[in-house]
mmCIF file of C-alpha atoms and ligand atoms in Angstrom:
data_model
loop_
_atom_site.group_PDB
_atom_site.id
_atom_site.type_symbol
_atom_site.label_atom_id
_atom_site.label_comp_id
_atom_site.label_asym_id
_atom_site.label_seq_id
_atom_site.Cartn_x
_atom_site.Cartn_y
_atom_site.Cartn_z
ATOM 1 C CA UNK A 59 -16.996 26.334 49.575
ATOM 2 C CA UNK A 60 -15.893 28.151 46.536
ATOM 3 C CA UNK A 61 -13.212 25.844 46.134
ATOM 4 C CA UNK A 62 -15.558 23.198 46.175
ATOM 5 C CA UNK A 63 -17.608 24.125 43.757
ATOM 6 C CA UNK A 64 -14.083 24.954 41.535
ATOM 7 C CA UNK A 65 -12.935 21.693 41.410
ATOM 8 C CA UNK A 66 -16.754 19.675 40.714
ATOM 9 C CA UNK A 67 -16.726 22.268 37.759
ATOM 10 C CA UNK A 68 -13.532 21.081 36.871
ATOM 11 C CA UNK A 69 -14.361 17.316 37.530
ATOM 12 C CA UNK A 70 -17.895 18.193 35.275
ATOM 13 C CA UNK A 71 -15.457 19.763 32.458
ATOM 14 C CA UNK A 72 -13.048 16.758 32.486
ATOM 15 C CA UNK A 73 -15.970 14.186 32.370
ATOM 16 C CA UNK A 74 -17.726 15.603 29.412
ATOM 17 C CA UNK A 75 -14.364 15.837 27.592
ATOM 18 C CA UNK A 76 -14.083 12.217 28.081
ATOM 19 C CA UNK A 77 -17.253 11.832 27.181
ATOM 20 C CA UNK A 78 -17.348 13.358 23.978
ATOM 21 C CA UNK A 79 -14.245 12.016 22.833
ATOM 22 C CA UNK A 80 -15.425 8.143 24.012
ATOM 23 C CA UNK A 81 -17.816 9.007 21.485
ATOM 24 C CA UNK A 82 -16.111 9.994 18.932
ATOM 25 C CA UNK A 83 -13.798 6.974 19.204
ATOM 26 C CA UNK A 84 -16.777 4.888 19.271
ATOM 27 C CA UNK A 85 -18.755 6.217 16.343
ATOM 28 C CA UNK A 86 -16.140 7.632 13.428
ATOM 29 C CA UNK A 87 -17.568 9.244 10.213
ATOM 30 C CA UNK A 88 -17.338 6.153 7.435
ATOM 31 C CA UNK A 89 -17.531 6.371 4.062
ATOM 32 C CA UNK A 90 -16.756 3.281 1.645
ATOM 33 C CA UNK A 91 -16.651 3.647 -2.242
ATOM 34 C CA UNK A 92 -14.233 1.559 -5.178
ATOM 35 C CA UNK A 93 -11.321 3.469 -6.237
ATOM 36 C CA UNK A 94 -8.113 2.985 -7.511
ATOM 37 C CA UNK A 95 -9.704 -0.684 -8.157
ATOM 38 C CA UNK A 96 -9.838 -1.626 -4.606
ATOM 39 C CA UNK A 97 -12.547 -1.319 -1.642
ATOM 40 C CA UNK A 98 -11.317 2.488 -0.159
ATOM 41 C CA UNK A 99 -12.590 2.919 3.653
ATOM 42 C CA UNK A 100 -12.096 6.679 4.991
ATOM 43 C CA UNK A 101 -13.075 6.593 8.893
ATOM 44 C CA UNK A 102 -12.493 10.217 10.035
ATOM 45 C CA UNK A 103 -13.499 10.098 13.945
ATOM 46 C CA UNK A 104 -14.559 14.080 14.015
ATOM 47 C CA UNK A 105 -14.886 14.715 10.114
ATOM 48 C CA UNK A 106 -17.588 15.317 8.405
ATOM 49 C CA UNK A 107 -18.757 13.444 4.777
ATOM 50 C CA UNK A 108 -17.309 16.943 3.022
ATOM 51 C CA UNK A 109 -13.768 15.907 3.898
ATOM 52 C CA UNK A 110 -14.436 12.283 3.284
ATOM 53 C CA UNK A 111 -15.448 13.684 -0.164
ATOM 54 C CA UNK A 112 -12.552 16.008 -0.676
ATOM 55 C CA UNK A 113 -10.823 12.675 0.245
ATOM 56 C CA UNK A 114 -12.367 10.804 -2.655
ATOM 57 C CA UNK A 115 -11.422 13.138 -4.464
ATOM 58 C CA UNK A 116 -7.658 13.597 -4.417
ATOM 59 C CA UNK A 117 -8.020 9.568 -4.533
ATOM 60 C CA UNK A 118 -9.391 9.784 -7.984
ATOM 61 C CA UNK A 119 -7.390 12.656 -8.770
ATOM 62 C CA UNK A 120 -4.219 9.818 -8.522
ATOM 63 C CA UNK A 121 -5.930 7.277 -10.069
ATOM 64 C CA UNK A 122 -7.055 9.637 -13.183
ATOM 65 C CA UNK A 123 -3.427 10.789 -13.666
ATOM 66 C CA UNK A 124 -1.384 7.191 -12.381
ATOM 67 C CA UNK A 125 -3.915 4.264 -13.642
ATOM 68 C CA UNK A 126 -3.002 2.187 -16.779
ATOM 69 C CA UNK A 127 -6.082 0.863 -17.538
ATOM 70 C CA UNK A 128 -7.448 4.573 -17.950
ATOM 71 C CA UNK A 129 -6.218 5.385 -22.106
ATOM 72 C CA UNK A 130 -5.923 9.581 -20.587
ATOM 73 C CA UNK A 131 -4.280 9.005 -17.842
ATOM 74 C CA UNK A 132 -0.532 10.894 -17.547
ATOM 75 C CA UNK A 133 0.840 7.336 -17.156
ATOM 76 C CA UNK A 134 -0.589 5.999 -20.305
ATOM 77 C CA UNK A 135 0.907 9.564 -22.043
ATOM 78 C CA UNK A 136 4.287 8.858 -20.486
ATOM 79 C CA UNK A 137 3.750 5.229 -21.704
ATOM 80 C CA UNK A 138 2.832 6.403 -25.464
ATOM 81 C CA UNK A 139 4.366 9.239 -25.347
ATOM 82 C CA UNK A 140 7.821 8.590 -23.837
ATOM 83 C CA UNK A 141 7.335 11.487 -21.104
ATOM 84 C CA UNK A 142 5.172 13.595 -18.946
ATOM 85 C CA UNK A 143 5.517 15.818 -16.245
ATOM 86 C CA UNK A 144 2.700 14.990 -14.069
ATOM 87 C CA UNK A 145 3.386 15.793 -10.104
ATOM 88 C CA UNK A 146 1.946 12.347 -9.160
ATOM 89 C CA UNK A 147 3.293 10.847 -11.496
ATOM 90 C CA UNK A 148 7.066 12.048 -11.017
ATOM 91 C CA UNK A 149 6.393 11.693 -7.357
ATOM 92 C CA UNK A 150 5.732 8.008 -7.551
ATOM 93 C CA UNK A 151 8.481 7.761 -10.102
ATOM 94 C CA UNK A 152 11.079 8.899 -7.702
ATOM 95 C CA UNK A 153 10.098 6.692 -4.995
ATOM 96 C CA UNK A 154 10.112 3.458 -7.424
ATOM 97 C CA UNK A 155 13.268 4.665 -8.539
ATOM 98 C CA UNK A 156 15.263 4.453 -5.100
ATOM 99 C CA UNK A 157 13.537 1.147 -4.037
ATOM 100 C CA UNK A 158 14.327 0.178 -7.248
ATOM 101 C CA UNK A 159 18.124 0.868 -6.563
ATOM 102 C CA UNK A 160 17.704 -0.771 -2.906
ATOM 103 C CA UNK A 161 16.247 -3.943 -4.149
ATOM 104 C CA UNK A 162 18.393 -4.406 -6.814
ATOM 105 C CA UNK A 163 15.688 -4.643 -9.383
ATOM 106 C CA UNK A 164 13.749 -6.849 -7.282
ATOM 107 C CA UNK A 165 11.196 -4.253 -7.246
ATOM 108 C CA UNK A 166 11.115 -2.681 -10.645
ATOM 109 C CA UNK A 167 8.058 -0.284 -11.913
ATOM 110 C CA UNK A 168 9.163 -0.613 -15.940
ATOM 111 C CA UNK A 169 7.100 -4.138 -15.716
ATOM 112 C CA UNK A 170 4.369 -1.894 -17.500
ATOM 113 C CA UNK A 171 4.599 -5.124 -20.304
ATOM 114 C CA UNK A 172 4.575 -7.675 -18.480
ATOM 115 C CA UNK A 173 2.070 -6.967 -16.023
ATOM 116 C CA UNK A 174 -0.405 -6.010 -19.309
ATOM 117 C CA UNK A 175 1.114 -10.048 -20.801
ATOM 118 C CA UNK A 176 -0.363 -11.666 -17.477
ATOM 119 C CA UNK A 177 -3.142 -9.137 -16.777
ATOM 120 C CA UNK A 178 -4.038 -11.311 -13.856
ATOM 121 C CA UNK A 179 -6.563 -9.547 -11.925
ATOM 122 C CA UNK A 180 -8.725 -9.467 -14.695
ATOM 123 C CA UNK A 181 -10.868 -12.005 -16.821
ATOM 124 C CA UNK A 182 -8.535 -12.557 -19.777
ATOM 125 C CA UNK A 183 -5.425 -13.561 -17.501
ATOM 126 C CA UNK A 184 -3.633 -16.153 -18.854
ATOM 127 C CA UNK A 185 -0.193 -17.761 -19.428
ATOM 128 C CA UNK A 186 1.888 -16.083 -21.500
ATOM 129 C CA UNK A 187 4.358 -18.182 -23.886
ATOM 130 C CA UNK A 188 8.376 -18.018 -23.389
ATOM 131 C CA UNK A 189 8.893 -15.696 -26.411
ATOM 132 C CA UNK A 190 6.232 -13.309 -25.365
ATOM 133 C CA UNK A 191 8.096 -13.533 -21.679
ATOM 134 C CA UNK A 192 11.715 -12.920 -23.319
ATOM 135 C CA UNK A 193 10.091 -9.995 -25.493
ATOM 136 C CA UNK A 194 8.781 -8.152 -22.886
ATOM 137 C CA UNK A 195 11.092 -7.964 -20.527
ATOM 138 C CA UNK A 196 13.505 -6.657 -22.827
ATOM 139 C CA UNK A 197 11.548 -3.633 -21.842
ATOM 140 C CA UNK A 198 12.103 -3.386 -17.689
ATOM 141 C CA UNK A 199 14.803 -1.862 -16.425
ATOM 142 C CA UNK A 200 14.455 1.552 -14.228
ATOM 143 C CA UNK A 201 18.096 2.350 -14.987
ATOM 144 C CA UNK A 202 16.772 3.215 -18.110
ATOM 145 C CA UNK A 203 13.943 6.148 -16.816
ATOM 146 C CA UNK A 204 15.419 9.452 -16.490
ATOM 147 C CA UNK A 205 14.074 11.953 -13.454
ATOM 148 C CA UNK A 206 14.901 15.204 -14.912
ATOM 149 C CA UNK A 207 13.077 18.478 -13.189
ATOM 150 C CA UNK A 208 10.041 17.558 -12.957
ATOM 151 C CA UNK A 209 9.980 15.513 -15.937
ATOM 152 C CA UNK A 210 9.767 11.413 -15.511
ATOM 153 C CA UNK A 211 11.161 10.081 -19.642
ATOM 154 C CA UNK A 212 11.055 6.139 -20.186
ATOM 155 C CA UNK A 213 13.272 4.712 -23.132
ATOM 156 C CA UNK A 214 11.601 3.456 -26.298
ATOM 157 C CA UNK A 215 9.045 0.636 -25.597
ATOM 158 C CA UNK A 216 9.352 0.421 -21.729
ATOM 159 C CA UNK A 217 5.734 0.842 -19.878
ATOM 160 C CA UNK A 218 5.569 1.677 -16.375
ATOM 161 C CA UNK A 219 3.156 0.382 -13.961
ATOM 162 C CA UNK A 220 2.559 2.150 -10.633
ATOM 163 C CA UNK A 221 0.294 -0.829 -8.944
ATOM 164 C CA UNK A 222 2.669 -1.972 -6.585
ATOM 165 C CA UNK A 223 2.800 1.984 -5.023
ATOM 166 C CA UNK A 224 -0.641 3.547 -6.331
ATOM 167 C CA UNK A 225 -2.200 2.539 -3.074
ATOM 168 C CA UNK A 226 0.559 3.928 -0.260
ATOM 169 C CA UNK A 227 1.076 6.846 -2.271
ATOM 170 C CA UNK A 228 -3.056 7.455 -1.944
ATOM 171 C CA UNK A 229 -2.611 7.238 1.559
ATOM 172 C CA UNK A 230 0.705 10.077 1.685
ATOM 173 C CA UNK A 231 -1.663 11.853 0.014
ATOM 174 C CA UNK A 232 -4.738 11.515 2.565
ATOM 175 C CA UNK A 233 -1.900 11.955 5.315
ATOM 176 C CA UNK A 234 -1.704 15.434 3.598
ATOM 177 C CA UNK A 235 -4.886 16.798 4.092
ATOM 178 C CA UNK A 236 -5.300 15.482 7.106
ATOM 179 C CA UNK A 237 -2.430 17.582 8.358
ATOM 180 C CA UNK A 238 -4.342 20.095 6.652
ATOM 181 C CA UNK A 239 -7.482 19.473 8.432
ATOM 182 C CA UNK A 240 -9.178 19.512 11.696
ATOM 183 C CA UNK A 241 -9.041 16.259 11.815
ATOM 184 C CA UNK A 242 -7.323 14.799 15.119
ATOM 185 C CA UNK A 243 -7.652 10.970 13.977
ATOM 186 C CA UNK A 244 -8.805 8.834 10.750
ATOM 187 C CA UNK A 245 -8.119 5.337 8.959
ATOM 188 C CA UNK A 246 -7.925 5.365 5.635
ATOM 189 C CA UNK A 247 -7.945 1.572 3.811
ATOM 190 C CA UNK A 248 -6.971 1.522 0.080
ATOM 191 C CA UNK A 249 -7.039 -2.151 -0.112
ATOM 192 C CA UNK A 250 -3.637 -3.634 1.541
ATOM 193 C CA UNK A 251 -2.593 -0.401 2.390
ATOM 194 C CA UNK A 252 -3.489 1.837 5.262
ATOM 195 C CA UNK A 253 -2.829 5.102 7.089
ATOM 196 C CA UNK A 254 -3.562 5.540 10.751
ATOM 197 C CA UNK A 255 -3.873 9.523 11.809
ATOM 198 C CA UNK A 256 -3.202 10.771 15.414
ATOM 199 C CA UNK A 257 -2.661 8.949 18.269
ATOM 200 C CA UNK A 258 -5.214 6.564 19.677
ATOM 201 C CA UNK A 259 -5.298 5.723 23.570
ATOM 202 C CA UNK A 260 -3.733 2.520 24.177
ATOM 203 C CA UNK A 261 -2.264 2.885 20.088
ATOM 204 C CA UNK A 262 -4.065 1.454 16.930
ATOM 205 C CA UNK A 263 -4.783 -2.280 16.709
ATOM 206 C CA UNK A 264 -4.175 -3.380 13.625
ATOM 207 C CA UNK A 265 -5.219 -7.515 12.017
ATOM 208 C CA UNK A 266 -2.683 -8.771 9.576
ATOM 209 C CA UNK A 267 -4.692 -11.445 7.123
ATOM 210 C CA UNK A 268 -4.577 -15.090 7.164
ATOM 211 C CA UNK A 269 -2.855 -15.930 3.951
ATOM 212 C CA UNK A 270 -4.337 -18.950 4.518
ATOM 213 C CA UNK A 271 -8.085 -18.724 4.911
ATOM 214 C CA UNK A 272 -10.346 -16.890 3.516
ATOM 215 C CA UNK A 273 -11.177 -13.891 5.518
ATOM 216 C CA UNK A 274 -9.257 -14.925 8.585
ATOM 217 C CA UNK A 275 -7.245 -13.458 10.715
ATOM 218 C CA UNK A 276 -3.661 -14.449 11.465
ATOM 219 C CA UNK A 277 -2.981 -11.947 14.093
ATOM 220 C CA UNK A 278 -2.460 -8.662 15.396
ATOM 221 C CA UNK A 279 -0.151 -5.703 16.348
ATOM 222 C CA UNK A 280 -0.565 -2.607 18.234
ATOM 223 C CA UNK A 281 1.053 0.443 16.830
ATOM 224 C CA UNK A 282 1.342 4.091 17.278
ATOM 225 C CA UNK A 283 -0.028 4.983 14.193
ATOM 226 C CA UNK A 284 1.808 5.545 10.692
ATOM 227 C CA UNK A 285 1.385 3.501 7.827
ATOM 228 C CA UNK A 286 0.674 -0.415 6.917
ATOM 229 C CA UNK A 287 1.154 -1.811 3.613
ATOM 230 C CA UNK A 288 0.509 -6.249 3.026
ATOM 231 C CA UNK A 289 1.493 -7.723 -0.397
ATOM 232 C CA UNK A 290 0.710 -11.412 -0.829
ATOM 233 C CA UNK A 291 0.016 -14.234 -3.197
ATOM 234 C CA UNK A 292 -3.103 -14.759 -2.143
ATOM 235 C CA UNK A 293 -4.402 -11.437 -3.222
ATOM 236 C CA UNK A 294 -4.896 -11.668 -6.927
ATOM 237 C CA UNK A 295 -4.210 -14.741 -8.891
ATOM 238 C CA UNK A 296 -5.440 -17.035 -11.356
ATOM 239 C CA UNK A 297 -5.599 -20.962 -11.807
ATOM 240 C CA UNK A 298 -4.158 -22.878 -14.943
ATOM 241 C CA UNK A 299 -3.623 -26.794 -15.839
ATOM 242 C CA UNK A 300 -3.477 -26.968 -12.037
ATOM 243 C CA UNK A 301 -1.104 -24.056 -10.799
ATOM 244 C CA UNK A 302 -1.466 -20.988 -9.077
ATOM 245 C CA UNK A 303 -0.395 -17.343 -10.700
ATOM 246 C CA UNK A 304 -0.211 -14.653 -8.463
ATOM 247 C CA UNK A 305 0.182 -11.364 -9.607
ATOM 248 C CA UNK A 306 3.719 -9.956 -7.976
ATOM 249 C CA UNK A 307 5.951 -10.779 -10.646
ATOM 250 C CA UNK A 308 9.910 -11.630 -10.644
ATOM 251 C CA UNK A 309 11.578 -8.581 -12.793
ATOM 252 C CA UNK A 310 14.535 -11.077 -13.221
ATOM 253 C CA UNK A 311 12.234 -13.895 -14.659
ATOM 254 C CA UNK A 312 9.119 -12.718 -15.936
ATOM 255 C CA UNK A 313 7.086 -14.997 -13.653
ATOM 256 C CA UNK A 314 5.253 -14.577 -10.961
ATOM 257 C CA UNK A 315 7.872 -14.536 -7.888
ATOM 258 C CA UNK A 316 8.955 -17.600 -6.145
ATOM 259 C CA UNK A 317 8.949 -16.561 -2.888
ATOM 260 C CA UNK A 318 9.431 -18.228 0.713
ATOM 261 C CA UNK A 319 6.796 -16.518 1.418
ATOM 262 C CA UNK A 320 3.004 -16.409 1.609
ATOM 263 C CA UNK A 321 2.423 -12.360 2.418
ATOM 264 C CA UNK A 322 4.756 -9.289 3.998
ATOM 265 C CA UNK A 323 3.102 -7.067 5.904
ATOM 266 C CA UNK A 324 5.521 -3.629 5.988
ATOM 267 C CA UNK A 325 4.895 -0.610 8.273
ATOM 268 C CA UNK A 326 7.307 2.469 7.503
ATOM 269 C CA UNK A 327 6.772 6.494 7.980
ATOM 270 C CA UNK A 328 5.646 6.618 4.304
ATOM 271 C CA UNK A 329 2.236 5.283 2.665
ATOM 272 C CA UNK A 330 4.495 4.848 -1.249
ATOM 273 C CA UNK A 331 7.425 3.711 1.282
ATOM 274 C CA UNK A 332 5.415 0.977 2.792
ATOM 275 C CA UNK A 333 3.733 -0.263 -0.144
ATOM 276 C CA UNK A 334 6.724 -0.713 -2.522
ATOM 277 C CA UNK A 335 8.758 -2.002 0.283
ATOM 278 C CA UNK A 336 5.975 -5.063 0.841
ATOM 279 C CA UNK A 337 6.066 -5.453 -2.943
ATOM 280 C CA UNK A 338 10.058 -5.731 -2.863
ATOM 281 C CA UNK A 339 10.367 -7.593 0.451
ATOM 282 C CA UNK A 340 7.910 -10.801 -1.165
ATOM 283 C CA UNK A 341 10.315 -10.905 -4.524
ATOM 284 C CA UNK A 342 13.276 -10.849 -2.032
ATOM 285 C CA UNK A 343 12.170 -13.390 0.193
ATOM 286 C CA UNK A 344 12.886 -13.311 4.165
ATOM 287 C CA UNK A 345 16.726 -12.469 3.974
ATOM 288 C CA UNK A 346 16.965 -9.703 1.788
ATOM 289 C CA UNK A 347 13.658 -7.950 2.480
ATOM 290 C CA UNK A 348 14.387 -8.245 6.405
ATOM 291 C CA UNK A 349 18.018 -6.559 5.165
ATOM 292 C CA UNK A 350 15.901 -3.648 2.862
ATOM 293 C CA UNK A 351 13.611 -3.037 5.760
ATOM 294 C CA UNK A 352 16.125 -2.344 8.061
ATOM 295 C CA UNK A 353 18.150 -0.034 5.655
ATOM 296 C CA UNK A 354 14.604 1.965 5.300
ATOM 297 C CA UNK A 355 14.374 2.197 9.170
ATOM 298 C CA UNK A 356 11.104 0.015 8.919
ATOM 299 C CA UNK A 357 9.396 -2.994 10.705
ATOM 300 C CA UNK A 358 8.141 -5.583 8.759
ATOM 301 C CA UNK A 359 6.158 -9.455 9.582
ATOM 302 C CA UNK A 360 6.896 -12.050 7.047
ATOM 303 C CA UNK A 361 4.741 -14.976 6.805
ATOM 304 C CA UNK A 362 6.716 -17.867 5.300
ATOM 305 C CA UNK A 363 5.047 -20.790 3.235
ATOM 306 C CA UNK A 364 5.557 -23.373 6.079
ATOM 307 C CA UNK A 365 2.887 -20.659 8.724
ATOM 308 C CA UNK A 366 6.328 -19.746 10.277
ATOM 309 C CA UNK A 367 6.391 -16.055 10.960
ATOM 310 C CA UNK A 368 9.194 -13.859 10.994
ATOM 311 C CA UNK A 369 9.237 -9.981 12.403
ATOM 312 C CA UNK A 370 12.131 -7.319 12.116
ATOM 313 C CA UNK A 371 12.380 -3.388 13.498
ATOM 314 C CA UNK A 372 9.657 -2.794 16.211
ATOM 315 C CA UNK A 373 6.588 -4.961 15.647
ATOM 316 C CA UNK A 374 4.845 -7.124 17.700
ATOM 317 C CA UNK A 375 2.413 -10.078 16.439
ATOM 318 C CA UNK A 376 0.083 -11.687 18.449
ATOM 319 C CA UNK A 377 -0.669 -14.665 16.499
ATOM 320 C CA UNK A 378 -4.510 -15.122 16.742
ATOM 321 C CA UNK A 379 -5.009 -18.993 18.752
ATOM 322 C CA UNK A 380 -4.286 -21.800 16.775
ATOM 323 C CA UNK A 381 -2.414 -19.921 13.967
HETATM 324 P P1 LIG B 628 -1.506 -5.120 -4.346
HETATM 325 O O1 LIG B 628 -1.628 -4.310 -5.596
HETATM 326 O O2 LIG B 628 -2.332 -6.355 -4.328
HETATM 327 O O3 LIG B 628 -1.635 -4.297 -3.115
HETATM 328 P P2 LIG B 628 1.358 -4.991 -4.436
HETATM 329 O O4 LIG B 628 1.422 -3.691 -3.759
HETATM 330 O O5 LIG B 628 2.378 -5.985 -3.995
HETATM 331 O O6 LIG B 628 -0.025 -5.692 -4.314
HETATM 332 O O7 LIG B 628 1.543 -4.696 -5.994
HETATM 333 C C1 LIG B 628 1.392 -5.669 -6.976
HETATM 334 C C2 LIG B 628 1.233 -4.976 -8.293
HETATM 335 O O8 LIG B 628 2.459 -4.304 -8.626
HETATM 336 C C3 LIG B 628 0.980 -5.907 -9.459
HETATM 337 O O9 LIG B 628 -0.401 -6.077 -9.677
HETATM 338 C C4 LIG B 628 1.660 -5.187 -10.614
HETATM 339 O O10 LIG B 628 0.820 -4.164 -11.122
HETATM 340 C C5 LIG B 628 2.852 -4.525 -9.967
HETATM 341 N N1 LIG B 628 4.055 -5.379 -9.890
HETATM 342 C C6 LIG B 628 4.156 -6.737 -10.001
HETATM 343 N N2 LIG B 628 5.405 -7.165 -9.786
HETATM 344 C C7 LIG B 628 6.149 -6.053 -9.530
HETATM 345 C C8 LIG B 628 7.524 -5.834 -9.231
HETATM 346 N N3 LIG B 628 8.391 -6.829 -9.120
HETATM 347 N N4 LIG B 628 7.933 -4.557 -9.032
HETATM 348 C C9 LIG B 628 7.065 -3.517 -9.127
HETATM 349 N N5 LIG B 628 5.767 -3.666 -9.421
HETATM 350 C C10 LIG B 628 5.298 -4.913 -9.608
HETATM 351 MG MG1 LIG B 629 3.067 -2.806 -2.843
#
């Protein structure tokens, strides 16, 4: 009889665990706001709107030290200046630096100018001339930035541009105090690039974008969490006499990159990682970005211009029917 009643307290015990977590999973904490000038989605599923604050936070934090279009920010100093030894900053130099290196300048964080000569994102985007091209990219080239300490230095004239890493990096940083936190499991969107925290039962489902169609969805993987970074030519671009500009430029070139493909969706065991290998991966095209990934241990799907798709490493895609 006592034994009995032992094991229905045990049973009672076990089903309001379950319970309470099924709710959890079902009803996470959200909070939604613009930073680092993207949509930024924190779902914490048992945190509260104070750590989805402190979140928001470290987010602007990054972007008040790393954004170029802010005239205080550490980047514009190091950009004026010629140096700075901002943590964030030096971080997310070292990080460009090596991929960088691996990409053989296919990836390449001095395009400060250039990017700035384009500004596509924004209204005044527009086509810059061949001499204003030639000019400017006199000025890239990360062999010429010097990591010394904790001090990042760029040579005379060269800008730096952290937008192709800004958004990963956020999310190493959320990953942080996370770790730091109660908090069992969160997803944390800064526009293409995402962090999923903890373990999920049956693993995190995750939709990778139809390039395209607006809004659609081309298909989906299930993962064990980590992070997710997508860089395509459909995200930002602009229209003239006819053609499309997108916004991930060729360092070799000064154009926007011809790539075979249409997006590269990149997951790795680092936020920065992830986001400057997507970046690299679409200026390399399928060969040489499926060779980078593998170097950097990671799994990557690349969508080609034709709607063929491509995976390397340890991802699965279920293509969505009819895609
Ligand atoms: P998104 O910012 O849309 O997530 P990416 O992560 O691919 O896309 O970053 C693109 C941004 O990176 C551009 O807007 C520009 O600021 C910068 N950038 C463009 N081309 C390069 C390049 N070849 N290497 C490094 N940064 C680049
Ligand atoms: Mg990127």
């Amino acid at each position: 009889m006592r034994n009995k009643l032992f094991y229905c307290l045990i049973a009672a015990v076990l089903i309001c665990a379950v319970l309470v977590v099924g709710l959890f999973d079902r009803d996470p904490f959200s909070m939604s706001e613009t930073a680092m000038g993207t949509v930024v989605t924190v779902k914490l599923y048992n945190g509260t709107q104070a750590d989805a604050i402190a979140l928001f936070d470290i987010f602007e934090a990054i972007e008040a030290s790393s954004s170029v279009n802010r005239s205080s920010s550490d980047a514009m100093i190091l950009n004026t200046v010629g140096e700075t030894n901002n943590s964030y900053i030096y971080e997310q130099a070292a990080i460009c630096t090596d991929i960088a290196k691996a990409s053989d300048g296919a990836f390449d964080f001095t395009v400060g100018k250039l990017t700035k000569l384009w500004n596509i994102g924004f209204d005044n985007a527009r086509v810059p001339d061949k001499k204003e091209i030639s000019d400017a990219l006199m000025s890239v080239g990360y062999d010429r930035v010097t990591l010394d300490g904790n001090t990042v230095r760029v040579a005379s004239g060269q800008e730096i541009d952290f937008g192709a890493i800004g958004k990963g990096y956020a999310c190493d940083k959320a990953k942080e105090f996370l770790e730091n936190s109660k908090i069992k499991k969160a997803v944390i969107s800064v526009g293409g690039s995402l962090l999923f925290h903890g373990k999920k039962s049956g693993g995190w489902t995750v939709a990778v974008r139809d390039p395209f169609s607006e809004n659609g969805i081309f298909g989906t993987f299930v993962f064990d969490g980590g992070f997710v970074s997508t860089s395509g030519s459909y995200e930002r671009y602009f229209e003239a006499e006819g053609k499309k500009y997108h916004h991930i430029l060729d360092p070799a070139t000064g154009y926007p990159a011809e790539s075979d493909l249409v997006s590269v969706t990149v997951i790795a065991d680092g936020g920065a990682l992830s986001d400057a290998l997507s970046t690299a991966c679409f200026v390399l095209g399928f060969e040489k970005g499926e060779a980078l990934l593998i170097r950097y241990g990671a799994s990557g799907i690349f969508i080609h211009k034709n709607g063929e798709v491509s995976t390397c490493g340890t991802v699965d895609l279920v293509r969505e029917q009819g895609k």
